[in-house]
RNA sequence: GCUGGCGUAGCUCAAUGGUAGAGCAGCUGACUUGUAAUCAGCAGGUUGGGGGUUCAAGUCCCUUCGCCAGCUCCA
């Protein structure tokens, strides 16, 4: 809206009772609410619960936190305190590590500050003046930050006795901040540089309403509850232990079964789509990794060993093996495209600090395939892969987003190659009729790519499929096929995964379902529970029949009350419990209890088998 | 890798520098069970590993391994 010269926006908002407004955009520039128009302007008010509003609120929360810290720690020195995606942080140096108790104290102090309702006052000063001020305060980090700013005029914000160097804008006064919480503290380096002093980074979050804050805190609780490392232990799926080594997963029977189910699904689907199974060795001569370029570009992440004085590298990717299959004989245009698939086990050296459950490991299995095709076939091949992605995501009931990354500054290949491949990817994306995002210049140096990110049950995004065109490897390995005209031509190579890493995907599944796997994925689908030891024989009988019908079943023979045995089964999240006793043995049936739903009554064994087969949707 | 926190029974967690404990799980026995925890008993440990301080170390110090969080989203 147009507002005339000389109007103070804060007064305007007050006069018009615009309740949620905390800042404004004047002719497109964000300003504090306490801003007086120097000419008639276009004004757009920013609400506290908008994206920009929240950012301002959180940034101000960071300042208020800094003020609280200054009160509690007289010698505190400050670095930066920005708003981030779900909150804010401030890097401070108080001469010692901070504890949870410190956080509580800081939070209490912040409440006092918000209650006091100090206005945020902006002053414009020269850079020189700002430097003098922060030098006087002994805030050496701030001094360094100010020195790195090119502008001669800078701004300061003050609330109460706390002054900070800041671009703003901020909320009008401290009691605009009502719903906030400090979350955690960890060390971080000044400017992220490990040669610089280590500081304490305090994370917090702030929202427009109590409800939003509570929702977010609940979300964090939910994330904790779903942690695949915790559930993996509780459900006895896998373990990672020190004697074996960090980043190496040990799969227990139920976890291994989960893998098996997914891998069987993968194999079936790949065969359907014209892929052929291949298998390369784990170790390949280092010389070959030099040819591929991995030795120059990826050596840091590889493991090497020596056999009879010859150096070998453990594969971090499967492409070299697949290339060897392609190269094993002369190829004709008639047999292209070749689609080579392998559930390939790869090893990558990840730094110890970044290892994380199944999400970041040092050995994992990729559902990896390489497609060798002609330039003309590229388009259809990418369409085929995206179709496969959609099919797989539908089966697992995941929604997903796609991104395409185009040619970066540093790249190899001709303009024509890039254009051809990028067009093929875009065409395929268009063909899906789904929205996608374009990341200009974000591609790998050897070709453009599509990334797929799935969305889980609580809205988190996880990278799964990637599809990458590659112009280097066919070149480096001199791959050819004989075309119609009898002349050798170079094929295009596409690297692609659908689920990505099986380990990572299982972590996502565990967190997505919170361990409550749907029937077709449940490692154990049904558990037979005899009412008492007297019915062990009949229970065995039922168990054998279900086994024969290829149902994943086990049997609970502990001498306990059925209530307790049912409790165990519920805790283990087993979809069906089959109680058997006198009644059931007489009728050759089972009493079916469904997880979370309770008793479904008595069914014959055949009826139950039919029911469970129908319910798993015939997927597996 | 770096910084900080943590590491006690299979699991979850107790224990002022002063005899390492509980619940669950396990084993044994009793009970013979009808839809989310029956009762009793037994066993379970070089307190992550190594070194040191001390009359005395789970506790304090050093070192090593592992786990957890973080390590620019740039006033």
XYZ file of C-alpha atoms (C1' of nucleotides) in Angstrom:
695
model
C 0.000 0.000 0.000
C 1.072 3.628 -0.469
C 1.807 5.556 2.687
C 2.752 9.213 2.740
C 5.922 11.022 3.752
C 6.609 11.600 7.431
C 4.517 8.723 8.712
C 6.082 6.560 11.415
C 5.160 2.970 10.647
C 4.967 1.917 14.283
C 2.433 4.686 14.934
C 0.560 3.719 11.788
C 0.330 0.064 12.866
C -0.795 1.094 16.329
C -3.408 3.471 14.942
C -4.755 0.817 12.573
C -4.561 -1.949 15.200
C -2.517 -4.241 12.954
C -1.746 -6.833 15.573
C 0.747 -9.268 14.146
C 3.016 -6.800 12.410
C 6.669 -6.732 13.541
C 8.474 -5.139 10.603
C 7.828 -3.725 7.172
C 9.087 -3.598 3.633
C 9.456 -0.074 2.289
C 9.858 -0.009 -1.475
C 10.981 -3.616 -1.235
C 13.549 -3.052 1.509
C 13.019 -4.612 4.921
C 13.085 -2.065 7.739
C 12.325 -1.906 11.436
C 8.789 -1.023 12.323
C 10.090 2.079 14.038
C 10.819 3.727 10.711
C 9.656 7.091 9.548
C 9.020 7.431 5.835
C 11.211 10.073 4.210
C 8.982 10.073 1.152
C 5.722 8.556 0.037
C 6.445 4.840 -0.402
C 5.111 1.402 -1.099
C 4.774 -0.278 2.272
C 4.203 -3.933 2.899
C 3.831 -5.019 6.513
C 5.528 -8.191 7.737
C 3.567 -10.427 10.078
C 5.269 -12.222 12.913
C 4.223 -15.632 11.622
C 5.398 -15.125 8.042
C 8.689 -16.566 6.875
C 10.395 -13.178 7.016
C 8.679 -12.299 10.266
C 9.915 -15.454 11.961
C 13.406 -14.767 10.738
C 13.327 -11.306 12.319
C 11.819 -12.673 15.517
C 14.504 -15.339 15.781
C 17.302 -12.989 14.971
C 16.047 -10.692 17.722
C 15.824 -13.695 20.043
C 19.521 -14.277 19.387
C 20.241 -10.693 20.464
C 18.139 -11.077 23.585
C 20.002 -14.283 24.388
C 23.286 -12.429 23.941
C 22.069 -9.735 26.314
C 21.203 -12.411 28.874
C 24.647 -13.956 28.465
C 26.303 -10.574 28.904
C 24.436 -10.112 32.175
C 25.418 -13.545 33.460
C 28.984 -13.636 32.119
C 30.658 -10.264 32.383
C 33.643 -11.357 30.292
C 31.554 -12.883 27.478
C 32.731 -12.204 23.944
C 30.417 -12.531 21.000
C 30.813 -13.638 17.394
C 27.721 -14.141 15.249
C 24.098 -14.793 16.073
C 21.916 -15.426 13.040
C 18.450 -16.844 12.549
C 18.566 -20.311 11.014
C 16.045 -22.653 9.460
C 14.209 -23.639 12.626
C 15.515 -21.154 15.136
C 18.649 -19.240 15.897
C 22.060 -19.531 17.490
C 24.755 -17.329 18.898
C 28.458 -18.102 19.081
C 29.936 -16.879 22.338
C 33.142 -17.271 24.250
C 32.710 -17.155 28.019
C 36.044 -18.765 28.818
C 34.604 -22.199 29.575
C 32.184 -24.752 28.130
C 28.527 -24.126 28.932
C 26.297 -26.685 30.625
C 22.586 -27.449 30.535
C 22.270 -25.531 33.816
C 23.825 -22.504 32.151
C 21.196 -22.737 29.429
C 18.434 -22.718 32.019
C 19.933 -19.687 33.715
C 20.261 -17.895 30.377
C 16.670 -18.711 29.513
C 15.439 -17.316 32.833
C 17.470 -14.169 32.253
C 15.966 -13.862 28.767
C 12.475 -13.969 30.258
C 13.407 -11.052 32.502
C 14.609 -9.120 29.469
C 11.452 -9.770 27.477
C 9.331 -8.786 30.487
C 11.246 -5.520 30.818
C 10.270 -4.723 27.231
C 13.390 -2.815 26.150
C 12.998 -1.163 22.761
C 15.399 -2.203 19.986
C 17.080 1.037 18.964
C 18.977 1.362 15.729
C 21.829 3.829 15.269
C 23.907 4.393 12.185
C 27.564 5.013 12.867
C 30.783 5.073 10.918
C 32.768 1.883 10.729
C 35.527 3.659 12.681
C 33.150 4.516 15.482
C 31.846 0.945 15.628
C 35.377 -0.422 15.773
C 36.253 1.961 18.611
C 33.209 0.843 20.566
C 33.831 -2.903 20.264
C 37.575 -2.540 20.856
C 36.719 -0.748 24.067
C 34.403 -3.590 25.048
C 37.179 -6.076 24.285
C 34.913 -7.877 21.819
C 37.732 -9.000 19.562
C 35.558 -11.282 17.418
C 33.135 -8.471 16.666
C 36.073 -6.224 15.807
C 37.301 -8.758 13.295
C 33.842 -9.135 11.796
C 33.386 -5.372 11.469
C 36.803 -5.055 9.867
C 35.747 -7.533 7.214
C 32.747 -5.391 6.226
C 33.433 -3.176 3.209
C 30.832 -0.484 4.035
C 31.881 2.768 5.690
C 28.532 3.220 7.400
C 27.328 0.435 9.660
C 24.428 0.042 12.045
C 24.202 -0.819 15.718
C 21.241 -2.132 17.622
C 20.774 -1.598 21.304
C 18.257 -3.062 23.709
C 18.747 -2.267 27.398
C 22.466 -2.213 28.130
C 23.382 -4.499 25.248
C 24.738 -3.127 21.993
C 25.359 -5.312 18.984
C 26.753 -4.720 15.574
C 23.900 -5.707 13.300
C 22.252 -5.081 9.978
C 18.809 -5.662 11.413
C 15.950 -5.398 11.221
C 14.578 -6.300 14.624
C 11.338 -6.531 16.499
C 10.263 -3.148 17.969
C 10.885 -4.185 21.577
C 11.874 -7.241 23.575
C 8.418 -8.342 24.685
C 7.469 -9.114 21.093
C 9.423 -12.298 21.813
C 7.105 -14.496 23.834
C 7.522 -18.116 22.772
C 11.066 -19.374 22.724
C 13.294 -22.112 24.085
C 17.011 -22.773 24.249
C 17.733 -26.206 22.896
C 21.360 -27.179 22.996
C 24.916 -26.064 23.212
C 27.925 -27.354 21.344
C 31.281 -26.033 20.391
C 31.919 -24.434 17.056
C 34.930 -22.663 15.674
C 35.045 -18.968 15.095
C 34.142 -18.656 11.437
C 34.065 -22.446 11.142
C 37.831 -22.556 10.960
C 39.429 -25.210 13.103
C 42.614 -23.205 13.467
C 40.602 -20.442 15.159
C 39.406 -20.446 18.778
C 36.607 -22.791 19.666
C 33.466 -21.069 20.907
C 30.208 -22.168 22.449
C 27.291 -22.211 20.079
C 23.920 -22.013 21.776
C 20.934 -23.103 19.730
C 17.428 -21.970 20.434
C 14.133 -21.566 18.687
C 11.309 -19.055 18.738
C 7.825 -18.992 17.270
C 4.945 -16.587 16.839
C 2.559 -18.585 18.993
C 2.765 -21.011 21.864
C 1.052 -23.574 19.708
C 3.710 -23.337 16.999
C 6.470 -23.628 19.574
C 4.832 -26.648 21.206
C 4.339 -28.271 17.828
C 7.989 -27.825 17.039
C 9.100 -29.173 20.422
C 6.791 -32.156 19.916
C 8.314 -32.660 16.503
C 11.759 -32.780 18.099
C 10.471 -35.343 20.610
C 9.003 -37.367 17.771
C 12.334 -37.296 15.947
C 14.021 -38.612 19.080
C 11.451 -41.370 19.497
C 11.910 -42.455 15.897
C 15.692 -42.467 15.989
C 16.663 -45.545 13.992
C 19.663 -46.187 16.227
C 17.396 -46.499 19.253
C 14.726 -48.517 17.424
C 17.353 -50.651 15.723
C 18.539 -51.761 19.136
C 15.073 -52.157 20.636
C 13.762 -54.173 17.703
C 17.003 -56.176 17.520
C 17.642 -55.262 13.884
C 21.338 -54.439 13.875
C 24.245 -53.335 15.983
C 27.467 -51.488 15.485
C 30.256 -52.332 17.843
C 33.638 -51.196 18.741
C 35.365 -54.579 18.434
C 34.344 -54.776 14.791
C 34.954 -51.116 14.021
C 33.121 -47.837 13.687
C 30.883 -47.480 10.667
C 30.525 -51.216 10.018
C 27.053 -52.632 10.524
C 26.300 -56.032 12.014
C 22.913 -57.264 10.843
C 20.905 -59.393 13.252
C 18.289 -61.860 11.960
C 15.396 -59.388 11.840
C 17.469 -56.628 10.279
C 18.957 -59.030 7.780
C 15.423 -60.165 6.916
C 14.423 -56.564 6.286
C 17.375 -56.221 3.928
C 16.448 -59.471 2.268
C 12.876 -58.293 1.634
C 14.074 -55.049 0.099
C 16.771 -56.740 -1.943
C 14.354 -59.347 -3.258
C 11.997 -56.553 -4.266
C 14.865 -54.779 -6.017
C 16.009 -57.830 -7.936
C 12.488 -58.645 -9.099
C 11.820 -55.093 -10.256
C 15.135 -54.736 -12.033
C 14.593 -57.947 -13.964
C 11.151 -56.689 -14.989
C 12.741 -53.570 -16.429
C 15.353 -55.240 -18.566
C 18.319 -54.963 -16.231
C 20.877 -57.761 -16.108
C 22.642 -58.817 -12.932
C 26.396 -58.406 -12.904
C 28.976 -58.546 -10.158
C 32.360 -56.906 -9.908
C 35.123 -57.689 -7.400
C 35.578 -55.780 -4.129
C 39.229 -55.078 -4.903
C 40.515 -53.655 -8.154
C 44.051 -52.652 -9.020
C 44.943 -49.126 -7.994
C 46.117 -48.621 -11.553
C 42.513 -48.965 -12.727
C 41.355 -46.344 -10.218
C 43.997 -44.071 -11.709
C 42.533 -44.560 -15.177
C 39.024 -43.787 -13.937
C 40.130 -40.653 -12.125
C 39.002 -41.900 -8.719
C 42.593 -42.007 -7.551
C 42.995 -38.301 -8.253
C 39.573 -37.159 -7.120
C 38.368 -39.616 -4.536
C 41.517 -41.118 -2.972
C 40.810 -39.596 0.467
C 37.662 -41.705 0.722
C 39.206 -44.975 -0.436
C 40.946 -47.859 1.304
C 44.009 -49.397 -0.255
C 45.850 -52.625 0.343
C 48.690 -54.546 -1.248
C 48.848 -58.040 -2.640
C 52.256 -59.405 -3.656
C 53.660 -55.924 -4.111
C 50.765 -54.731 -6.258
C 48.503 -51.993 -4.910
C 44.740 -52.582 -4.875
C 41.888 -50.259 -3.972
C 38.662 -51.412 -2.320
C 35.788 -50.172 -4.468
C 33.943 -47.075 -3.249
C 31.679 -47.303 -6.317
C 30.586 -50.068 -8.635
C 31.110 -48.444 -11.998
C 34.523 -49.923 -12.776
C 33.265 -53.472 -12.459
C 30.341 -52.727 -14.728
C 32.600 -51.075 -17.266
C 34.716 -54.221 -17.316
C 31.609 -56.230 -18.140
C 30.832 -53.868 -21.008
C 34.389 -54.040 -22.265
C 34.612 -57.805 -22.053
C 33.748 -58.058 -25.738
C 32.887 -55.966 -28.758
C 29.437 -54.391 -28.495
C 26.937 -53.790 -31.294
C 24.348 -51.026 -31.501
C 21.798 -53.834 -31.695
C 22.319 -54.815 -28.066
C 22.137 -51.321 -26.584
C 20.964 -50.192 -24.143
C 22.807 -52.441 -21.709
C 21.513 -52.087 -18.188
C 23.835 -53.652 -15.617
C 22.560 -53.970 -12.070
C 24.324 -54.931 -8.880
C 23.500 -54.718 -5.199
C 27.036 -53.488 -4.854
C 28.856 -53.422 -1.546
C 31.081 -50.372 -1.378
C 33.524 -49.061 1.199
C 34.147 -45.396 1.774
C 36.381 -43.811 4.327
C 34.179 -41.348 6.189
C 35.779 -39.281 8.940
C 35.017 -40.745 12.345
C 33.130 -37.623 13.439
C 30.516 -37.872 10.712
C 29.518 -41.514 11.211
C 25.879 -41.790 12.222
C 23.975 -45.041 12.733
C 22.956 -46.496 9.380
C 22.795 -43.060 7.769
C 26.527 -42.559 7.483
C 28.594 -45.739 7.479
C 31.860 -46.965 6.004
C 30.468 -50.043 4.283
C 27.135 -50.080 2.535
C 25.176 -51.622 -0.307
C 23.918 -49.610 -3.237
C 21.148 -50.640 -5.591
C 23.436 -49.531 -8.336
C 23.063 -49.783 -12.069
C 24.899 -48.426 -15.059
C 23.149 -47.944 -18.327
C 25.240 -47.907 -21.495
C 23.290 -46.467 -24.386
C 23.477 -44.336 -27.503
C 22.869 -40.590 -27.323
C 19.574 -41.139 -29.052
C 18.450 -43.633 -26.432
C 19.353 -41.427 -23.476
C 15.967 -39.726 -23.334
C 13.969 -42.940 -23.114
C 16.380 -44.429 -20.624
C 15.994 -41.516 -18.219
C 12.228 -41.691 -18.585
C 12.448 -45.364 -17.714
C 14.485 -44.662 -14.610
C 12.102 -41.940 -13.399
C 9.223 -44.310 -13.963
C 11.049 -46.870 -11.832
C 11.569 -44.246 -9.118
C 7.860 -43.437 -9.101
C 6.962 -47.113 -8.882
C 9.317 -47.694 -5.958
C 8.198 -44.576 -4.079
C 4.567 -45.608 -4.535
C 5.245 -49.053 -3.137
C 6.803 -47.531 -0.028
C 4.132 -44.807 -0.045
C 6.594 -41.945 -0.078
C 5.934 -38.590 -1.619
C 9.033 -37.108 -3.252
C 10.592 -34.093 -4.922
C 13.054 -33.896 -7.781
C 15.908 -31.570 -8.614
C 18.051 -31.283 -11.679
C 21.615 -29.985 -11.505
C 23.133 -28.493 -14.621
C 26.616 -27.826 -15.956
C 29.075 -26.353 -13.465
C 31.911 -23.941 -14.299
C 34.510 -26.663 -14.230
C 33.387 -29.507 -16.412
C 34.440 -31.838 -19.177
C 32.614 -32.872 -22.315
C 31.482 -30.901 -25.337
C 28.718 -28.301 -25.292
C 26.723 -30.619 -27.484
C 27.075 -33.520 -25.043
C 25.927 -31.365 -22.169
C 23.019 -29.928 -24.056
C 21.935 -33.327 -25.244
C 22.115 -34.893 -21.807
C 20.585 -31.954 -19.941
C 17.707 -31.904 -22.405
C 17.199 -35.617 -21.950
C 16.946 -35.124 -18.186
C 14.588 -32.169 -18.511
C 12.402 -34.011 -21.005
C 12.164 -36.945 -18.678
C 11.272 -34.657 -15.783
C 8.603 -32.949 -17.879
C 7.307 -36.356 -18.827
C 6.612 -37.178 -15.155
C 4.306 -34.141 -14.942
C 5.671 -33.515 -11.466
C 7.212 -30.254 -10.307
C 10.985 -30.128 -10.142
C 13.632 -27.659 -9.120
C 16.592 -26.563 -11.217
C 19.976 -26.090 -9.551
C 22.006 -24.211 -12.121
C 25.675 -25.146 -12.157
C 25.313 -27.737 -9.424
C 26.041 -30.804 -11.546
C 29.097 -33.036 -11.285
C 32.024 -32.124 -13.517
C 31.378 -35.209 -15.620
C 27.671 -34.681 -16.352
C 24.260 -33.349 -15.280
C 22.144 -35.203 -12.714
C 18.711 -35.598 -11.193
C 18.336 -36.012 -7.422
C 15.209 -37.383 -5.808
C 14.279 -36.513 -2.247
C 11.572 -38.455 -0.512
C 9.427 -37.029 2.269
C 8.872 -39.122 5.366
C 5.906 -39.363 7.721
C 6.961 -36.337 9.748
C 7.906 -34.158 6.813
C 11.654 -34.672 6.698
C 13.350 -34.965 3.317
C 15.853 -37.668 2.492
C 17.949 -38.026 -0.629
C 17.389 -41.404 -2.239
C 17.562 -41.819 -6.016
C 20.145 -40.073 -8.156
C 20.550 -40.282 -11.893
C 23.817 -39.028 -13.343
C 24.957 -38.764 -16.910
C 28.633 -39.410 -17.393
C 30.797 -38.340 -20.334
C 34.182 -39.066 -18.748
C 34.247 -42.737 -18.030
C 33.263 -43.862 -21.554
C 36.087 -41.607 -22.717
C 38.683 -42.722 -20.194
C 37.964 -46.403 -20.753
C 37.548 -45.993 -24.459
C 34.112 -47.612 -24.492
C 32.682 -48.295 -27.934
C 29.947 -49.981 -29.839
C 29.793 -50.721 -33.528
C 27.049 -48.680 -35.134
C 24.893 -49.428 -38.195
C 27.470 -47.895 -40.455
C 30.121 -50.297 -39.166
C 32.011 -47.567 -37.375
C 32.869 -47.521 -33.644
C 30.889 -44.970 -31.607
C 31.069 -43.892 -27.987
C 28.145 -44.832 -25.729
C 26.750 -42.586 -22.996
C 26.869 -43.934 -19.489
C 24.214 -43.303 -16.848
C 24.876 -44.026 -13.180
C 21.730 -44.447 -11.186
C 20.424 -45.703 -7.869
C 16.762 -45.974 -6.918
C 16.751 -46.373 -3.156
C 20.396 -45.335 -2.850
C 22.109 -47.111 -0.016
C 20.152 -50.015 1.434
C 21.492 -49.155 4.891
C 20.430 -45.563 4.606
C 17.075 -46.498 3.153
C 16.413 -48.889 6.019
C 17.223 -46.094 8.458
C 14.672 -43.919 6.662
C 12.091 -46.733 6.757
C 12.630 -47.294 10.477
C 12.199 -43.585 11.216
C 9.316 -43.181 8.790
C 7.292 -46.040 10.290
C 8.663 -45.510 13.802
C 9.498 -49.233 13.712
C 5.888 -50.197 12.911
C 6.608 -51.811 9.573
C 3.740 -52.585 7.229
C 3.020 -56.247 6.842
C 5.039 -56.744 3.681
C 8.168 -55.303 5.314
C 7.777 -56.702 8.814
C 10.665 -59.097 9.498
C 8.258 -61.214 11.536
C 4.677 -61.044 10.341
C 2.999 -63.263 12.889
C 3.803 -64.870 16.213
C 2.139 -68.008 17.503
C 1.377 -67.871 21.223
C 0.130 -70.990 22.975
C -2.196 -70.265 25.880
C -0.259 -72.684 28.044
C 2.397 -75.354 27.694
C -0.353 -77.884 27.137
C -0.874 -76.495 23.655
C 2.752 -76.378 22.562
C 2.193 -79.238 20.150
C -0.697 -77.560 18.400
C 1.251 -74.294 18.333
C 4.126 -76.084 16.606
C 1.693 -77.467 14.111
C 0.334 -74.010 13.275
C 3.857 -72.649 13.050
C 4.881 -75.344 10.552
C 1.841 -74.752 8.367
C 2.452 -71.010 8.211
C 6.136 -71.552 7.451
C 5.145 -73.765 4.574
C 2.879 -70.980 3.289
C 5.948 -68.685 3.311
C 4.693 -66.471 6.078
C 7.383 -65.027 8.284
C 6.324 -66.504 11.568
C 7.851 -67.350 14.914
C 6.634 -68.977 18.073
C 6.661 -67.846 21.696
C 7.354 -70.735 24.009
C 8.355 -68.928 27.160
C 6.379 -70.166 30.116
C 4.542 -66.922 30.850
C 0.983 -65.670 31.002
C -0.491 -64.847 27.617
C -0.888 -61.240 28.679
C 2.832 -61.030 29.078
C 3.564 -62.843 25.847
C 1.213 -60.498 24.000
C 2.941 -57.571 25.603
C 6.303 -58.777 24.280
C 4.832 -59.132 20.807
C 3.339 -55.625 20.915
C 6.649 -54.175 22.060
C 8.406 -55.979 19.235
C 5.795 -54.457 16.889
C 4.825 -57.775 15.347
C 1.774 -57.244 13.092
C -0.185 -60.377 14.042
C -0.370 -62.451 17.176
C -1.995 -65.865 16.875
C -3.273 -67.168 20.176
C -3.863 -70.927 20.266
C -5.443 -73.052 22.985
C -8.287 -75.494 23.495
C -10.838 -73.776 21.177
C -8.362 -73.272 18.372
C -6.944 -76.780 18.436
C -10.468 -78.203 18.218
C -11.363 -76.093 15.202
C -7.938 -76.203 13.557
C -7.817 -72.407 13.775
C -6.066 -69.443 15.361
C -7.349 -66.479 17.336
C -6.018 -63.471 15.477
C -4.894 -60.338 17.250
C -3.788 -57.411 15.130
C -1.141 -55.015 16.387
C -2.713 -51.851 17.828
C -6.230 -53.075 17.036
C -6.685 -56.066 19.285
C -8.622 -59.310 18.998
C -10.151 -60.073 15.584
C -11.631 -63.435 16.604
C -11.055 -66.960 15.423
C -10.054 -67.832 11.858
C -9.097 -71.140 10.313
C -5.425 -71.424 9.434
C -6.226 -71.265 5.726
C -8.368 -68.186 6.207
C -5.561 -66.495 8.062
C -3.060 -67.361 5.317
C -5.377 -65.883 2.699
C -5.918 -62.786 4.803
C -2.235 -62.117 5.304
C -1.420 -62.761 1.634
C -4.096 -60.302 0.534
C -2.984 -57.744 2.991
C 0.659 -57.711 1.983
C -0.701 -56.544 -1.361
C 1.034 -59.249 -3.314
C 4.174 -57.123 -3.242
C 6.213 -59.917 -1.773
C 39.947 -34.903 11.760
C 38.790 -30.734 15.570
C 35.910 -28.947 20.113
C 32.754 -30.291 24.099
C 29.840 -33.961 26.704
C 29.400 -39.068 27.835
C 31.132 -44.443 28.608
C 28.779 -48.755 35.372
C 25.363 -56.175 34.350
C 22.473 -58.184 27.748
C 19.053 -53.392 28.163
C 17.466 -48.791 30.996
C 19.654 -46.347 34.870
C 21.536 -45.590 40.575
C 25.955 -45.097 43.776
C 29.828 -37.386 49.096
C 36.980 -40.190 47.230
C 35.248 -45.156 51.812
C 31.973 -52.897 50.951
C 29.425 -51.423 43.054
C 23.176 -51.491 43.372
C 17.873 -51.566 41.220
C 14.205 -52.688 37.436
C 13.683 -55.390 32.958
C 15.811 -59.453 30.132
C 18.346 -64.499 31.381
C 18.379 -69.219 34.264
C 15.725 -72.611 38.014
C 11.238 -73.792 40.346
C 5.972 -73.149 41.461
C 1.543 -71.899 38.772
C -1.133 -73.980 33.530
C -2.617 -69.406 32.225
C -7.676 -66.549 27.036
C -5.481 -60.889 24.672
C -0.037 -55.139 26.992
C 3.940 -57.079 32.937
C 1.912 -64.219 38.093
C 5.105 -65.384 42.258
C 9.763 -67.040 44.519
C 14.836 -68.027 44.125
C 19.617 -67.929 41.425
C 23.199 -65.972 38.534
C 25.041 -61.728 36.227
C 30.787 -56.618 36.780
C 38.772 -56.137 35.785
C 32.852 -49.615 36.270
C 35.421 -49.074 27.706
C 41.261 -50.141 27.652
C 46.100 -48.554 29.731
C 48.801 -45.565 33.227
C 48.999 -42.220 37.519
C 47.572 -39.425 42.350
C 45.735 -41.425 47.190
C 45.724 -45.307 53.140
C 41.495 -45.815 49.687
C 39.358 -44.292 42.670
C 33.209 -45.877 39.141
C 34.251 -40.916 41.232
C 40.435 -36.902 40.689
C 44.645 -36.491 36.749
C 47.034 -38.249 32.043
C 46.512 -41.269 27.760
C 43.863 -44.298 24.281
C 39.332 -46.311 22.001
C 34.249 -45.681 21.181
C 29.483 -43.113 21.366
C 26.622 -38.384 21.184
C 26.246 -33.201 19.642
C 28.358 -29.423 16.863
C 32.124 -27.672 13.422
C 29.420 -20.291 8.808
C 22.605 -21.288 7.278
C 28.238 -15.728 7.324
C 26.668 -8.414 11.206
